[in-house]
Amino acid sequence: MSRITTARGAAVIAAVAASALVLSACSGSGGGGESGAPVDTSKLIIGLDSDQAALGYDPVRYGTGQRMFFEGIYDSLFRLDEEGQVVPDLVTSFEYNEDSTQLTLDLDTEATFDDGSTLTADLVKQNLDARGGADLSAYSGFAEGGQNEISDVTVVDDDTVTLTFTRPQAGFEANLVMPGGAIVGPTGAADRATLDSTPDGSGPLSIDADATVKGNSYLLVKKEDNPDAENYPFDSYEFRPILDPQARVNAAISGEVDLANIGSDQQAQVESAGTGLVANGGTVQNIIAFDKKGALGPQWADPRVYQALSMAIDRETYVGAVHPGNLPTANAMPADSPGFLPELDEQYAYDPEGAKELLAEAGYPDGFAFDFTINQGSQRDLEALQPYWEAIGVKMTLKNAASTEELFAVVSTEPLGGPLPLTWTNPLGNVFGVLFGFANFHKAENPDIQAAAGAYGAAQDDAAKETALQDLNRAIVDSGWLIPLYEQLSPWAYNEAKVAELTFPGAESFPILSAIQPAS
Amino acid sequence: MLIFVLKRVAWAILTLLIASWIAFVLVHLSGSTPGGVALGQSATPEQVFAYNESVGWYDPWIQQYLAWVGQVLQGNLGVSLIDGRPIGPDIAKRLPVTAALALGGTILSAVIGIVLGVVAAVRGGAVDRAITVITGIMLSLPAFWVGILLVYVFAVQMRLLPATGFVPFDVSPEKWFKSLVLPVLTIALTSAGFIARQTRASMAESLAQEHIRTLRAVGTPTNRIVYVHALRGASLPILASVAVQFIVLFGGSVMIELLFALPGIGQAMQAAVGSADLPFVQALVLVATLVVVFVNVLLETLNRTLDPKLRTS
């Protein structure tokens, strides 16, 4: 019997070995084309960390995180160019009235939807008039009571439309890029429920429904008769949500996807596997001050308190533990911004003793206590910061928010919030939309920040802008209106044999789809 | 036998109704409402109320349940609250993935488990102890970790098999097979231990039976004793453990589906629960219950076929 078992065992081993050989013979290289061979441009496969169309195909139901998926399907009034600047897309020209309360858009009426109809001013009005829709999240700022409320959309003529705002809105066009500026066709605009299963855009790509499995693989194919189709170098684009980070990296390294967004802590693994790696920075995560006037406690009006909190954080250790692969920084602005100041990193380097001294100078030698309402996403960060602040006598009590509403409400009831990600492609937007905007419930003033922002707005040349940005950076950090923690990187793994090095529009985490080029 | 099967089917239908009612009640007690889910957080209470009213959410529960059962009997599982798409076709696309995964995993783990269990019981001594250690390791290995390891070796390093993704059989049988090898192997390596332990215990008990001793005494060949008589005697608990394995895999292969990015039922269940897509959750519970009930009926029928005593009792 022993002999029989051994013989069968050998047969099993032989069968496994034979299968492996067959599989080996069947498998492709997995790593793209051979050196010198033309790159296969029939399909580009993109692995992503989330389901890009979890809510169906209405682009207005999404945020900027789904821009790359939707920008081939839909055109928008404005778009981001490869430098991250906002440029016209469906708009041919635009102008504001004198007090910036009206924006008039001339439209490209050649854009054609699937039913053969073309873009009209009426259609744009019909799209934007849906801004009260409860589930159209990208329109929420335009709706009544929103930060960027549009009070009226007027059709001037067939190809001209005027947006009227409730308050002056310089630079409003930035809100009309994807997804807020996406224009859905007449069928979708008349009944947005149809977009749940069928997109209705004028873009050069369309969904291949038969080849698509919701939540697993979305295949976008080119509409060859679309004039913009030639801007897309690949014939089709497959988006694969791969939710597990390790699976995403595996897929990228083994060549099953041509590019994939990965975690910052996975960069070393990708590099060591010899797979292409590129990381875009530009987003700084900050603790943000809400009570800048001391309404909830006098200490919150004293910049020295914020400076002490900043100096109490060992950023290297904190970032290494909680956000490995990202860049610790005490600058409000990212490293490649003209406003970046290396000396701020030294000034606010980890120094608990110095922090205690500052607190004592401010009149709080024994520290103080406060509450901080957090969500699941910020829990690890705040739990990591808690002991640093406790070490200088500042006791922070963390409380999990029961709802989004509760989280938003803390702007008026608690001194600090965050971590809040900020990019600096639009510095005045951050200053007036965030620092003096939603985060300024108590109506605080800060002459230094206001002066620097004013100087930036008035700057006529790059040198003046750089000086103004540096002043702005210092004023924000010294005042403690922001306590910068780290610069967040958005790393991508890519198949160097198939795809040229990825580029990003400004500080965006996602490349522009049409800008992804085959390897040369 | 026919009467037995008909009786079991009747019980199965009753079980389905009870399970679907429990799922229905739990969904209603979850605190979410269709309007809240479909319209999002920015919806006003009035909008949510109007939506809920339009889908009959405020009707008496029994009325809603009967309406749902009526729709299901007509093959309509409803539409997703999240994207408004029909649930039935989506589940139909996912079923073959999970079925292939669960079936392949069960068969392979059964083969490995039964072989190990039989060898351990028959050989005893050092072989038995070695297999006990091996199955102990198998039982304690997390499937997720085993999967990562297999992917690293066979997909990332050797590039023999795909690390992620699923190819339907009708697209390419070869790619379908290759896309299933690593997930199925992961399942088998972590599930076979359970079946092996069960097989070993059952075989040991079966080999100690009087009729086996008689067969040995009259000189029946060992292989015949082991693989025909003893294994048949030990088969009921083994079959039960294999069936349990299949049921567990069918409903609980979420981690495997996530790790290998497979568009199966587990992945859908995770997404539906996470987004409080109530009709989708209800439909998935129904499908999972249907599978459990079907496997149980099949198991009981098989048991009666294998064991004459059950047929006469």
mmCIF file of C-alpha atoms in Angstrom, chain A residues 1 4 8 20 23-24 26-31 54-57 61 132 134-135 196-197 209-210 212-216 240-244 246-247 250-251 253-254 256 404-405, chain B residues 38-44 47 82-85 90 93-94 122-123 144 148 151 155-156 159-165 174 177-178 181 222-223 227 258-259 261-263 267 270:
data_model
loop_
_atom_site.group_PDB
_atom_site.id
_atom_site.type_symbol
_atom_site.label_atom_id
_atom_site.label_comp_id
_atom_site.label_asym_id
_atom_site.label_seq_id
_atom_site.Cartn_x
_atom_site.Cartn_y
_atom_site.Cartn_z
ATOM 1 C CA MET A 1 0.000 0.000 0.000
ATOM 2 C CA ILE A 4 0.761 2.512 -4.258
ATOM 3 C CA ARG A 8 -0.092 8.114 -6.751
ATOM 4 C CA ALA A 20 2.426 24.657 -14.063
ATOM 5 C CA LEU A 23 0.167 27.692 -17.356
ATOM 6 C CA SER A 24 3.649 29.032 -17.747
ATOM 7 C CA CYS A 26 0.086 30.138 -21.670
ATOM 8 C CA SER A 27 0.957 33.174 -19.606
ATOM 9 C CA GLY A 28 2.027 36.377 -21.185
ATOM 10 C CA SER A 29 4.845 38.538 -20.031
ATOM 11 C CA GLY A 30 2.439 40.586 -17.990
ATOM 12 C CA GLY A 31 4.731 43.488 -18.126
ATOM 13 C CA ALA A 54 -20.940 53.464 -7.489
ATOM 14 C CA LEU A 55 -23.894 55.853 -7.821
ATOM 15 C CA GLY A 56 -24.464 55.357 -11.532
ATOM 16 C CA TYR A 57 -23.368 57.653 -14.337
ATOM 17 C CA ARG A 61 -23.517 63.041 -7.987
ATOM 18 C CA GLY A 132 -31.638 72.080 -5.839
ATOM 19 C CA ALA A 134 -31.007 66.565 -3.143
ATOM 20 C CA ASP A 135 -28.596 63.966 -4.477
ATOM 21 C CA ASP A 196 -28.352 55.704 -13.177
ATOM 22 C CA SER A 197 -27.703 53.121 -15.831
ATOM 23 C CA ALA A 209 -22.330 48.135 -21.053
ATOM 24 C CA ASP A 210 -21.842 44.512 -22.093
ATOM 25 C CA THR A 212 -18.891 46.327 -17.810
ATOM 26 C CA VAL A 213 -19.473 44.661 -14.457
ATOM 27 C CA LYS A 214 -20.601 47.191 -11.894
ATOM 28 C CA GLY A 215 -18.099 47.663 -9.133
ATOM 29 C CA ASN A 216 -15.507 45.499 -10.839
ATOM 30 C CA ARG A 240 -10.967 48.466 -12.402
ATOM 31 C CA PRO A 241 -11.886 49.261 -8.806
ATOM 32 C CA ILE A 242 -9.501 47.157 -6.727
ATOM 33 C CA LEU A 243 -10.376 48.047 -3.188
ATOM 34 C CA ASP A 244 -7.673 46.147 -1.368
ATOM 35 C CA GLN A 246 -2.188 45.123 -1.569
ATOM 36 C CA ALA A 247 -4.228 43.663 -4.423
ATOM 37 C CA ASN A 250 0.010 43.237 -6.933
ATOM 38 C CA ALA A 251 -2.037 44.014 -10.028
ATOM 39 C CA ILE A 253 3.528 44.880 -10.392
ATOM 40 C CA SER A 254 2.288 41.806 -12.219
ATOM 41 C CA GLU A 256 -2.544 43.235 -14.973
ATOM 42 C CA THR A 404 -21.883 64.568 9.267
ATOM 43 C CA GLU A 405 -24.096 67.387 10.509
ATOM 44 C CA ALA B 38 -31.221 57.180 -2.310
ATOM 45 C CA LEU B 39 -31.235 60.965 -1.847
ATOM 46 C CA GLY B 40 -28.161 61.314 0.341
ATOM 47 C CA GLN B 41 -27.367 63.468 3.319
ATOM 48 C CA SER B 42 -28.163 66.733 1.622
ATOM 49 C CA ALA B 43 -31.829 65.803 1.181
ATOM 50 C CA THR B 44 -34.397 67.608 3.292
ATOM 51 C CA GLN B 47 -37.781 65.035 0.278
ATOM 52 C CA ILE B 82 -27.812 53.579 -4.924
ATOM 53 C CA ASP B 83 -27.825 53.521 -8.699
ATOM 54 C CA GLY B 84 -31.395 52.601 -9.591
ATOM 55 C CA ARG B 85 -30.354 49.559 -11.602
ATOM 56 C CA ASP B 90 -26.462 42.251 -11.299
ATOM 57 C CA LYS B 93 -23.689 38.326 -13.300
ATOM 58 C CA ARG B 94 -22.068 37.744 -9.925
ATOM 59 C CA VAL B 122 -5.130 4.498 8.133
ATOM 60 C CA ARG B 123 -1.403 5.016 8.627
ATOM 61 C CA PHE B 144 -5.990 36.604 3.460
ATOM 62 C CA ILE B 148 -1.117 37.382 -0.445
ATOM 63 C CA VAL B 151 -0.081 36.012 -5.266
ATOM 64 C CA ALA B 155 1.654 36.212 -9.862
ATOM 65 C CA VAL B 156 4.200 38.826 -8.841
ATOM 66 C CA ARG B 159 4.104 35.742 -13.443
ATOM 67 C CA LEU B 160 2.367 32.400 -13.974
ATOM 68 C CA LEU B 161 -1.127 33.406 -12.906
ATOM 69 C CA PRO B 162 -3.111 36.632 -12.644
ATOM 70 C CA ALA B 163 -2.969 38.446 -9.325
ATOM 71 C CA THR B 164 -6.464 39.894 -9.633
ATOM 72 C CA GLY B 165 -9.563 39.851 -11.795
ATOM 73 C CA GLU B 174 -8.395 29.160 -20.308
ATOM 74 C CA PHE B 177 -9.453 28.765 -15.244
ATOM 75 C CA LYS B 178 -6.332 30.806 -14.635
ATOM 76 C CA VAL B 181 -6.533 29.018 -9.660
ATOM 77 C CA THR B 222 -6.932 -3.388 2.391
ATOM 78 C CA ASN B 223 -7.700 -0.836 -0.292
ATOM 79 C CA TYR B 227 -11.846 3.109 0.268
ATOM 80 C CA LEU B 258 -11.592 41.611 -2.268
ATOM 81 C CA LEU B 259 -8.036 40.289 -2.360
ATOM 82 C CA ALA B 261 -10.821 41.714 -7.062
ATOM 83 C CA LEU B 262 -13.451 39.163 -8.058
ATOM 84 C CA PRO B 263 -16.925 40.502 -8.864
ATOM 85 C CA GLN B 267 -18.120 41.844 -2.828
ATOM 86 C CA GLN B 270 -20.015 44.226 1.357
#
